XYZ file of C-alpha atoms in Angstrom:
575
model
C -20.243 10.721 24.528
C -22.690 13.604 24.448
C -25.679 13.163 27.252
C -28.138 13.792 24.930
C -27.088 11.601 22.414
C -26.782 8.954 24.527
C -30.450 8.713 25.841
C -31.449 9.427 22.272
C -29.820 6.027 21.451
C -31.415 4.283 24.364
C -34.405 5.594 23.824
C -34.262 3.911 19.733
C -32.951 0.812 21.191
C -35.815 0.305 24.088
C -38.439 1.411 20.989
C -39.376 4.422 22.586
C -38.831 6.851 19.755
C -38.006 5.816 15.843
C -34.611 5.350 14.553
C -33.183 8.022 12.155
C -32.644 4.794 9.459
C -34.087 1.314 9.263
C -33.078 -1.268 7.217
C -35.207 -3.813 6.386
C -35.649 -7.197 4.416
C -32.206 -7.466 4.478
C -29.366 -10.518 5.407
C -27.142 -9.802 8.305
C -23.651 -10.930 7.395
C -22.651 -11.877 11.825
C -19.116 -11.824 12.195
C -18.898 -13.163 15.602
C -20.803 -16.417 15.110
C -20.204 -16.694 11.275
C -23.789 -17.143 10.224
C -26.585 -15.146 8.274
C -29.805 -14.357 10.033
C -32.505 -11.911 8.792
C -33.491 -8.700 10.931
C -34.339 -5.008 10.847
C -31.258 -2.825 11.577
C -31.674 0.648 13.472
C -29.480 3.298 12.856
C -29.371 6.472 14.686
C -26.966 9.760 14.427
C -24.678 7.512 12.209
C -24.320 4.351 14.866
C -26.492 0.675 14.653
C -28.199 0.857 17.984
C -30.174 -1.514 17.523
C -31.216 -5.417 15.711
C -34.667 -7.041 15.575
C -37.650 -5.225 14.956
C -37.508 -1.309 14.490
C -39.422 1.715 12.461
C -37.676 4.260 11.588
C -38.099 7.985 10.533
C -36.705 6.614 6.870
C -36.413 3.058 5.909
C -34.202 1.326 3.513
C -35.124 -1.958 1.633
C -32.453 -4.234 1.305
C -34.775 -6.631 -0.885
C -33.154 -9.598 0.236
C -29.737 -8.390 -0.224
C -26.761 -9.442 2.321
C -25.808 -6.733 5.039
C -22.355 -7.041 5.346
C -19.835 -4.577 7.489
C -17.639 -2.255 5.279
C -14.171 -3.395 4.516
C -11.095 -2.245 6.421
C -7.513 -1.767 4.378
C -5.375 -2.862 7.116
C -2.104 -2.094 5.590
C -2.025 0.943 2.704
C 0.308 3.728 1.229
C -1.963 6.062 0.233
C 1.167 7.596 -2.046
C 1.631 4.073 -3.905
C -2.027 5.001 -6.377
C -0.387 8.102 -7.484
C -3.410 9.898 -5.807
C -4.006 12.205 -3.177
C -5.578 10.920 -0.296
C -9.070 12.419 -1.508
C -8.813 11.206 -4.747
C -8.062 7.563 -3.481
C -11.744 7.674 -1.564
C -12.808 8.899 -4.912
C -11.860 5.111 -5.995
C -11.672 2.955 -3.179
C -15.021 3.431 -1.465
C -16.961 1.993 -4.327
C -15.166 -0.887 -3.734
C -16.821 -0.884 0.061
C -14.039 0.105 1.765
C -14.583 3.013 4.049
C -11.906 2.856 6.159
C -8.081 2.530 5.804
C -5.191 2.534 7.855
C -2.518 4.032 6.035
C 1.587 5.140 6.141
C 2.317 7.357 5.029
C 6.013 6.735 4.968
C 6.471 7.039 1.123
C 5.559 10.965 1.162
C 7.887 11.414 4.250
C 10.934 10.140 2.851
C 10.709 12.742 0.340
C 9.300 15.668 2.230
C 9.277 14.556 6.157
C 6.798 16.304 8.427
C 5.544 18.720 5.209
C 4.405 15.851 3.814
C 2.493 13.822 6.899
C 0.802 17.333 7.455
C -0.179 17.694 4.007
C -1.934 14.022 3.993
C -3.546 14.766 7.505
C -5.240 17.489 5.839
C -5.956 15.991 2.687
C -7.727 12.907 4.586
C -10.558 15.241 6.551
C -14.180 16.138 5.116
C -14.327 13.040 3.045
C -16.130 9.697 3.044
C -13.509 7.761 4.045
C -12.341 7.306 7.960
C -8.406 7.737 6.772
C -6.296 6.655 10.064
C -2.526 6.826 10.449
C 0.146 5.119 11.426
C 3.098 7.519 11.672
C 6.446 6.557 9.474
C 8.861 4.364 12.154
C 11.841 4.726 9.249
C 12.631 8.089 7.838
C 15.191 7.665 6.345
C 14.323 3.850 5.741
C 17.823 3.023 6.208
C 21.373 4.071 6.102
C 22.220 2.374 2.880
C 21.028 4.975 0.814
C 20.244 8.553 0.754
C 16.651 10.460 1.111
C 15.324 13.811 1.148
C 13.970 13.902 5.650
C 15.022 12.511 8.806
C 12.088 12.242 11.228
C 13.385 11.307 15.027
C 11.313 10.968 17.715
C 10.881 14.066 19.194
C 8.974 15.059 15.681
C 6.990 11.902 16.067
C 5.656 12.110 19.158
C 3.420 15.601 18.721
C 1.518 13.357 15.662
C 0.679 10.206 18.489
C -2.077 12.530 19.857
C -3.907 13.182 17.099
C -7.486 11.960 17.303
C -6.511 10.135 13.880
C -3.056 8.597 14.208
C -3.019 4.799 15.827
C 0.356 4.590 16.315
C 3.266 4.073 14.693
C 4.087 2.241 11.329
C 6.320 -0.810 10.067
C 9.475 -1.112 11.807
C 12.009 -2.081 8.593
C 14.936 -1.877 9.787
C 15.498 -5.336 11.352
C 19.276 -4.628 12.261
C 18.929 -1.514 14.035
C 15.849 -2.535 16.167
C 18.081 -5.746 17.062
C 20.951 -4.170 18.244
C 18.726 -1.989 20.527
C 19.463 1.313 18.990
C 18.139 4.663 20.291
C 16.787 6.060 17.099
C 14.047 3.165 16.668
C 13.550 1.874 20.249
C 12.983 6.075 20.984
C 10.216 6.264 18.438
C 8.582 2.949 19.844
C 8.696 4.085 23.561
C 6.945 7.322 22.566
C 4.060 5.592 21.460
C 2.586 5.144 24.167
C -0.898 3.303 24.287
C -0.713 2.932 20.262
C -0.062 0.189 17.913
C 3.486 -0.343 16.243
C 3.555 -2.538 12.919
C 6.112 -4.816 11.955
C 7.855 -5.923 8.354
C 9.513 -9.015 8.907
C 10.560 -9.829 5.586
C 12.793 -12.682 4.729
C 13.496 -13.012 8.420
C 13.803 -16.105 10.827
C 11.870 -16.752 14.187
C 14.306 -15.344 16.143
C 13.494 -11.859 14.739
C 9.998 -12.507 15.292
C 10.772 -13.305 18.698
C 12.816 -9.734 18.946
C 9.760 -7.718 17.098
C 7.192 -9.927 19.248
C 10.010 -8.496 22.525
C 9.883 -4.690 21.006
C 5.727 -5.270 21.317
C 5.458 -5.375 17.383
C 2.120 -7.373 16.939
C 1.448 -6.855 12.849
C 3.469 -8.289 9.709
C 2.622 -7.740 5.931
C 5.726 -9.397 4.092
C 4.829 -13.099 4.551
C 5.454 -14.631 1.630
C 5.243 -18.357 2.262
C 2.818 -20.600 4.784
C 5.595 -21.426 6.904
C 6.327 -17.785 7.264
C 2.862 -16.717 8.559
C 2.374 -19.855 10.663
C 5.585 -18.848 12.519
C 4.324 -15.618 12.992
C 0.992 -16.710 14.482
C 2.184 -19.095 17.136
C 4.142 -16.024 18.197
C 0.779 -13.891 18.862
C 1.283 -11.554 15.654
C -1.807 -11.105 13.189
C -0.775 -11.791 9.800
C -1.890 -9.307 6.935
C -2.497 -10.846 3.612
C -1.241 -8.880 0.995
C -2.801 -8.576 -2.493
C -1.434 -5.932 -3.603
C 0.063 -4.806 -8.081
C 3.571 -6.279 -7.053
C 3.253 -8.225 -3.917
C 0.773 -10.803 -4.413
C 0.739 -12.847 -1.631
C -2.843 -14.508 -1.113
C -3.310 -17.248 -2.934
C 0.576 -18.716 -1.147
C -1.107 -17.353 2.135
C -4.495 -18.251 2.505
C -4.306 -21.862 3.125
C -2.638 -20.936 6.539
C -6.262 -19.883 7.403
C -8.519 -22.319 9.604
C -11.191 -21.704 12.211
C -9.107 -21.748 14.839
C -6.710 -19.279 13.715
C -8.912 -16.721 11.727
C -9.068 -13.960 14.023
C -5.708 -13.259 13.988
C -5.700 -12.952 10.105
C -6.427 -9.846 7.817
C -6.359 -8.494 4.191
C -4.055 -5.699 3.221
C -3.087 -4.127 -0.212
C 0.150 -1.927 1.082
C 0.649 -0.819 -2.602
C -1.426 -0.836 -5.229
C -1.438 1.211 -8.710
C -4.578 3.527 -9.597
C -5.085 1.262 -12.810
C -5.342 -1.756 -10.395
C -7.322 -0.161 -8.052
C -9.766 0.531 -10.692
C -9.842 -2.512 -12.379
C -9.416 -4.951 -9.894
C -10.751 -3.438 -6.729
C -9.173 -3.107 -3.055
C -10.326 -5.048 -0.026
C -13.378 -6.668 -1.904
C -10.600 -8.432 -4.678
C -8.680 -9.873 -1.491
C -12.215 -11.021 -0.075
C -13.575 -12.416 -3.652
C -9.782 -14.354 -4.360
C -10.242 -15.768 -0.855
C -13.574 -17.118 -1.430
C -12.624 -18.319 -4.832
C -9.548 -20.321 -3.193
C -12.036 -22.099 -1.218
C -11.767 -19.791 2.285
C -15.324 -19.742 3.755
C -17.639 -16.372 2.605
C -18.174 -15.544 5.906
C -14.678 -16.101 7.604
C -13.443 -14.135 4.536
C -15.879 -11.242 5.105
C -15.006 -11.655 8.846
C -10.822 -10.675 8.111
C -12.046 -7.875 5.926
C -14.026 -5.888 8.737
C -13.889 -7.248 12.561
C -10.691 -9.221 12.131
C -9.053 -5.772 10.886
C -11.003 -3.355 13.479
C -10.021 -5.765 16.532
C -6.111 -5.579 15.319
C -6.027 -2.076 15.724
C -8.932 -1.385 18.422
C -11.085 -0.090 16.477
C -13.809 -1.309 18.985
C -16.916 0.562 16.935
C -15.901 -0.578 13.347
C -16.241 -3.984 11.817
C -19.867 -5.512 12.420
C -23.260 -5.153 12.314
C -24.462 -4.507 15.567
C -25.162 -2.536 18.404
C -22.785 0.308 19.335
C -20.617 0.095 16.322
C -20.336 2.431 13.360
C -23.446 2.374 10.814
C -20.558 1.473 7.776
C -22.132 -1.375 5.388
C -22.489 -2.663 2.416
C -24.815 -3.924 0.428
C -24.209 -7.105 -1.320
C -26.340 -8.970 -4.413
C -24.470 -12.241 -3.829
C -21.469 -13.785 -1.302
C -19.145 -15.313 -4.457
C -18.724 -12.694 -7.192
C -18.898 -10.507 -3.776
C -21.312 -8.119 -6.393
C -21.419 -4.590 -4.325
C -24.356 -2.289 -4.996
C -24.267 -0.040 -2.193
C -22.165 1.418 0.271
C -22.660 3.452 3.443
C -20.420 5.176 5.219
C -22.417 6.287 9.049
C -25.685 5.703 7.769
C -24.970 7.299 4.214
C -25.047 6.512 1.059
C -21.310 7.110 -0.420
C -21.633 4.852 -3.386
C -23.743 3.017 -5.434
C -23.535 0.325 -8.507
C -19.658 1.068 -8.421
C -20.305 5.524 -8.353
C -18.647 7.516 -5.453
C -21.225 9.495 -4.052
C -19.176 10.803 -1.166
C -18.351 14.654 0.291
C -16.057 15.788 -1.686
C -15.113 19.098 0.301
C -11.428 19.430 1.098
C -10.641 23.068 2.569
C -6.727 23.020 2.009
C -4.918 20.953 -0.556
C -1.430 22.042 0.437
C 0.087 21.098 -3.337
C 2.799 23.999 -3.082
C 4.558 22.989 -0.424
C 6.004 19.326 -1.984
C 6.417 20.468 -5.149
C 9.943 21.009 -6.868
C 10.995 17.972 -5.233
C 13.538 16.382 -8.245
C 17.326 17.998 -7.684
C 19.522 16.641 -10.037
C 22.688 17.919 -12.158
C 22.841 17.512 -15.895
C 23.854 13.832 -16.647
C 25.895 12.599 -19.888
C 26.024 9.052 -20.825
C 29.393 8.950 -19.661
C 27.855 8.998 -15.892
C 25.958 5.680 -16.356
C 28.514 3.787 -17.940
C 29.029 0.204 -16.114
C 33.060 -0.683 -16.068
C 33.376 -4.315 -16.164
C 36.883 -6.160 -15.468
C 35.489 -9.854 -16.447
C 32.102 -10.897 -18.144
C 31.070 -12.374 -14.869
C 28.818 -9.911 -13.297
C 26.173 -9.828 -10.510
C 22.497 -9.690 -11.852
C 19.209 -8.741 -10.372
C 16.805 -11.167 -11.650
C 12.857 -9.446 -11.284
C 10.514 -12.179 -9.707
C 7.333 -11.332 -11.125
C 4.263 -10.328 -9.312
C 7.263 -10.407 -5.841
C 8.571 -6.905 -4.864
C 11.535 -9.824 -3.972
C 14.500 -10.575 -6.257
C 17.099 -13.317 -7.478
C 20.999 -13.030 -6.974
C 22.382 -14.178 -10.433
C 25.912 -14.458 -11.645
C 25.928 -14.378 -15.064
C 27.737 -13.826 -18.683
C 26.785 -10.498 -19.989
C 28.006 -8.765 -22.784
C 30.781 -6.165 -22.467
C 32.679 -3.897 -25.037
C 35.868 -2.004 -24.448
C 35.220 -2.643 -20.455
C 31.770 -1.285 -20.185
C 28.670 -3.649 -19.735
C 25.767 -3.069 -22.945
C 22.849 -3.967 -22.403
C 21.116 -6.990 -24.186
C 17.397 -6.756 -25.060
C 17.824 -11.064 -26.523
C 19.260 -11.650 -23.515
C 16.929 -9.748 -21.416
C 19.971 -7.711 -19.594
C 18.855 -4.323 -18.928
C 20.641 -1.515 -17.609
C 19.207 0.359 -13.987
C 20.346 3.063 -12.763
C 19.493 5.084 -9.505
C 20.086 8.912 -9.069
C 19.784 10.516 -5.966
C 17.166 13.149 -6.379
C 16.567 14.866 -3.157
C 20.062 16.767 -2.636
C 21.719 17.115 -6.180
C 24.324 14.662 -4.427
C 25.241 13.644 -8.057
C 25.082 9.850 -6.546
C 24.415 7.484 -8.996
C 24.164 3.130 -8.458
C 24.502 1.605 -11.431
C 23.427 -2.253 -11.998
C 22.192 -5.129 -14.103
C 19.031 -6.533 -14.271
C 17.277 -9.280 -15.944
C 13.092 -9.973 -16.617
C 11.897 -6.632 -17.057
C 11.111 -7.336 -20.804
C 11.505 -4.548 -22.251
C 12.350 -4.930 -26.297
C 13.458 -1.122 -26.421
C 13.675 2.041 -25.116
C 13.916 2.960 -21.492
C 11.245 3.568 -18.164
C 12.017 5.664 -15.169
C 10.060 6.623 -12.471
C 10.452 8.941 -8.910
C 8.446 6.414 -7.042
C 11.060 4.168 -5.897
C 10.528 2.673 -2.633
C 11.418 3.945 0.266
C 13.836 6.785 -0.667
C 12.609 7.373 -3.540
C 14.810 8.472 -5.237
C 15.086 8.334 -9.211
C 14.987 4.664 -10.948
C 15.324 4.051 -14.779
C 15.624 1.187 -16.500
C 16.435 0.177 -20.290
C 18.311 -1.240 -23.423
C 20.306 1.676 -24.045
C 22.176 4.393 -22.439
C 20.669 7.624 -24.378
C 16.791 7.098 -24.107
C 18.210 6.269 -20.278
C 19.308 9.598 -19.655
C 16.377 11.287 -21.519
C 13.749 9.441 -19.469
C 15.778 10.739 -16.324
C 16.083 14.221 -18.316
C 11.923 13.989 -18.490
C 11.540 13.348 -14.809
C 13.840 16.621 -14.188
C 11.396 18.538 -15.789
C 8.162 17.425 -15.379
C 9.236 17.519 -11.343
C 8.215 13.857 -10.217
C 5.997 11.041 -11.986
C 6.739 8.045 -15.098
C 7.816 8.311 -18.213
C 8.923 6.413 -21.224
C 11.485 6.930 -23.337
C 11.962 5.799 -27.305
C 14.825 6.877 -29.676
C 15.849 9.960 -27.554
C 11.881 10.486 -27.863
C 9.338 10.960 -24.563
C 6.513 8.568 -26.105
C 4.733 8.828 -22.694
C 5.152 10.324 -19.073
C 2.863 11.161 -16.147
C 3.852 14.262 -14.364
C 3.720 13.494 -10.175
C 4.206 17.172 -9.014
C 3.386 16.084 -4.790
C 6.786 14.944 -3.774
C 7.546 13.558 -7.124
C 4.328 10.700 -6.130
C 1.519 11.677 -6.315
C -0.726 13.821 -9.068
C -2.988 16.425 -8.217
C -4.878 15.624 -11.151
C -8.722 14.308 -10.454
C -8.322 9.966 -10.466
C -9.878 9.599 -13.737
C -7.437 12.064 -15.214
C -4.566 9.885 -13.833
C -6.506 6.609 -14.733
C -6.526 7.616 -18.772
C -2.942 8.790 -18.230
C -1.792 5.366 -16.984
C -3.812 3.713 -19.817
C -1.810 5.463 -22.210
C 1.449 4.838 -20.635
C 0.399 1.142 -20.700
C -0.597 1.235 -24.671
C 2.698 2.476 -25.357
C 4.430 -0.016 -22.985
C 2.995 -2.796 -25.508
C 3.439 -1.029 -28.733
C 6.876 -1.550 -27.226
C 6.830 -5.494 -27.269
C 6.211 -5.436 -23.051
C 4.097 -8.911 -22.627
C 5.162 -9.280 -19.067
C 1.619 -10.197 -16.562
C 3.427 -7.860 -14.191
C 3.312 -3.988 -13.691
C 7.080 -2.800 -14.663
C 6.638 0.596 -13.017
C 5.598 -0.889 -10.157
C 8.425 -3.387 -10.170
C 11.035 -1.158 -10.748
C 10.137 1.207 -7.671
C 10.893 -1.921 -5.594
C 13.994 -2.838 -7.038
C 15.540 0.251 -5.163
C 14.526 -1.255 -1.807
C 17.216 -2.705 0.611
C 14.898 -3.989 3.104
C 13.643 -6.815 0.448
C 16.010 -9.688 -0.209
C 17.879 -10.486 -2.303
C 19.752 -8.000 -4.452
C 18.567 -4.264 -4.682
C 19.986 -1.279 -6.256
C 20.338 2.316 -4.119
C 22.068 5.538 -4.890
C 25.357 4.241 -2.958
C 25.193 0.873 -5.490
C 24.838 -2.570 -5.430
C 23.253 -3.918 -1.943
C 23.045 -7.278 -0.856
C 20.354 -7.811 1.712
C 21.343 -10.898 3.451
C 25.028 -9.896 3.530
C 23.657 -6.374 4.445
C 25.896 -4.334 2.736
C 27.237 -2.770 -0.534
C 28.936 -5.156 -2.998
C 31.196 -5.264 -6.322
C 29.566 -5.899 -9.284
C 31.602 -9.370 -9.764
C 32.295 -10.357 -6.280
C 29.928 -13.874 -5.484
């Protein structure tokens, strides 16, 4: 720390000089002892160095309000929003959070160290503290094909940058077991950082080998039993709320006062319509406190529970030595946010982002063109069927998980057709990256579509292309759309585009302002139901994860069917 600065700070705290910013009048949300007291706060060159009684060269009146930390998103891909990093502080720092710890992982897969780089400089000048964990799997795993291939050696540069914390969820369960160079490189070069698990599905003796590897994090519990197994092993536990993965309300009875600290809120992936209409952090922290989890202790995960996971030993409470980032708050149940401050500054107020907005270098050229593909006919989608029997991926809605089903579908002349009664859709996957020409080809069953077909580049991780539909025409031409609007959604009726969002940055994100993308995904959505969709789930979002072979049970890649718990490819019929 600067000299200078430092007396200046001693000098506010000892009441020798004023403070740059007082607050007064206000309620103290304290962390550490869970309890509300009432006190002036000083704040000088962006940092609380002080609590009791201060003046101050400017003073703000809380009038009554609570004084809560800021909210930290332990757990994020940026990518997942369909905004660019500045655009997502555009939306999320209303919602109090001002700082995030993201992974960019989604972005690599497609465009590997182009893309980190262009979301390091993306994330700087705004009013958001935007920190990294670098991508652990590119590619996510062997079972499929993506467009990068980052190894250690072009890790380790990005683990001393004054913004990276370490390195991200370690997916690939099998290869980290087994000891193998290409993950247990990547973790030994992080030296002195963090490394994040994603234990999904998996029994205590993986958590035993993550807990070995020094993997202290998980996001994918899904059930009580899960997280508490995961605790007694010294892990923190993330609680995801996220558009797919909704995890909190199975999770947060695992929360008691003993065990607290080692708990935190996460969103991982959430949709720019959600984020807008639901909120970030703050909807984890007002579902929790609606369940019945204590204000405080809920407030508590959302700030110092998050900055102590990741050593973030200035963020996450209001007190001396630690970032000036708080919120305002009218009220601790509807969690009502009317101001938020970012190092002493206002960034947002009654729900308006007041933040910088300066970002020198946007970087857009260098992911664009990022969807490779040759023609396709409908011959190249056609499903050959030797028995009605087939294997079907059954959505589980508001789960990025899936059902194994064996099931009688209808088939003419050998070739599976889809059945909008029956709710058997066609999915396809097309590799994107390469022009491979690869193409998986599958069943599925609860997407609820009526008509038409949906396809989308975001398709976690590889992302490669995923449509989905009741016929094989308006399949191709939603594919055929992608091609040439170079990355994003669309929607597909009677060999008709009714509705697409072009993605030009690595086929995932827009460089469109948010509320540009916003009205766009309203009108996707409008068509969606003019379509007969009812479903209480987001079907782009859904879709993306059915291409993930990390998840159980059944997912869908370029290279075909993939059973996760068998780990490997199967036939369409086999059991």
């Amino acid at each position: 720390m600067n000299k200078q600065v430092l007396k200046k700070r001693i000098a506010v705290a000892d009441k020798e000089i004023p403070a740059d910013l007082v607050i007064k009048n206000g309620r103290i949300v304290d962390v550490f002892n869970n309890e509300i007291f009432k006190a002036d706060i000083a704040i000088t060159d962006g940092t609380i160095v002080g609590i009791g009684e201060f003046e101050g060269k400017e003073i703000l009146d809380a009038k009554g309000r609570y004084v809560s930390p800021s909210f930290i998103d332990g757990h994020v891909h940026i990518e997942s929003s369909m905004l660019i990093p500045s655009e997502f502080a555009k939306v999320t720092v209303p919602h109090g959070v001002t700082t995030v710890i993201t992974d960019p992982h989604e972005i690599a897969n497609v465009s590997g160290k182009k893309g980190i780089e262009f979301m390091l400089a993306n994330a700087e000048g705004i009013s958001q503290e935007i920190l990294f964990m670098m991508p652990s799997c590119v590619p996510a795993t062997p079972f499929e094909n993506n467009g990068a291939t980052l190894t250690a050696e072009d890790l380790t540069p990005y683990f001393q940058h004054p913004k990276v914390l370490g390195l991200a969820e370690v997916m690939d369960y099998p290869t980290l077991r087994s000891g193998d160079n290409s993950i247990v490189d990547k973790i030994a070069a992080n030296t002195g950082g963090y490394t994040d698990g994603h234990l999904a599905g998996l029994n205590t003796h993986a958590v035993n080998v993550y807990r070995a590897a020094g993997i202290k994090t998980d996001h994918e519990c899904t059930t009580s039993e899960e997280a508490k197994e995961r605790l007694q092993r010294g892990m923190y536990v993330m609680i995801r709320e996220g558009s797919a993965s909704r995890d909190l309300q199975r999770l947060i009875n695992i929360v008691t006062p003993y065990n607290a600290r080692r708990c935190l809120f996460c969103t991982d992936d959430k949709h720019i319509d959600t984020l807008v209409n639901e909120g970030s952090i703050d909807h984890n922290v007002r579902k929790a406190i609606k369940l019945g989890l204590d204000p405080i202790t809920a407030l508590q995960m959302a700030t110092l529970n998050a900055a102590e996971c990741y050593g973030l030993t200035r963020k996450g409470a209001i007190a001396p030595d630690f970032d000036a980032d708080f919120l305002l708050l009218d009220d601790l149940e509807t969690l009502k946010i009317s101001e938020v401050y970012k190092g002493g500054k206002l960034v947002a107020k009654e729900g308006t982002y007041l933040g910088d907005e300066s970002v020198a270098n946007k970087h857009f050229s260098k992911l664009t063109g990022s969807v490779n593909i040759p023609e396709l006919t409908e011959k190249d989608i056609k499903i050959p069927l030797t028995q009605s029997q087939a294997k079907v991926m059954e959505i589980v809605p508001n789960s990025i998980r899936t059902n194994k089903l064996m099931a009688d579908v209808d088939m003419v002349n050998g070739f599976f057709i889809p059945s909008s009664d029956k709710d058997f859709l066609k999915i396809a996957v097309v590799e994107r990256h390469k022009c491979t020409g690869n193409i998986g080809l599958g069943i599925i069953k609860g997407l609820g579509l009526n008509a038409g077909a949906i396809a989308t580049t975001i398709a976690h991780d590889s992302h490669n292309i995923v449509a989905a539909g009741a016929n094989d025409r308006d399949i191709i031409q939603a594919i055929q759309e992608l091609k040439h609007i170079q990355g994003g959604l669309a929607v597909v009726v009677d060999g008709k585009v009714a509705a697409s969002i072009p993605l030009q940055v690595g086929g995932l994100m827009s460089s469109q302002p948010y509320d540009v993308v916003y009205k766009q995904v309203h009108q996707l959505h409008e068509v969606m139901a003019e379509l007969g969709f009812k479903g209480d789930f987001d079907p782009f979002l859904t879709l993306a994860f059915m291409t993930l072979p990390v998840i159980p049970t059944l997912k869908l890649t370029d290279l075909g069917l993939f059973d996760v718990n068998k780990g490997s490819h199967v036939n369409i019929h086999d059991e």
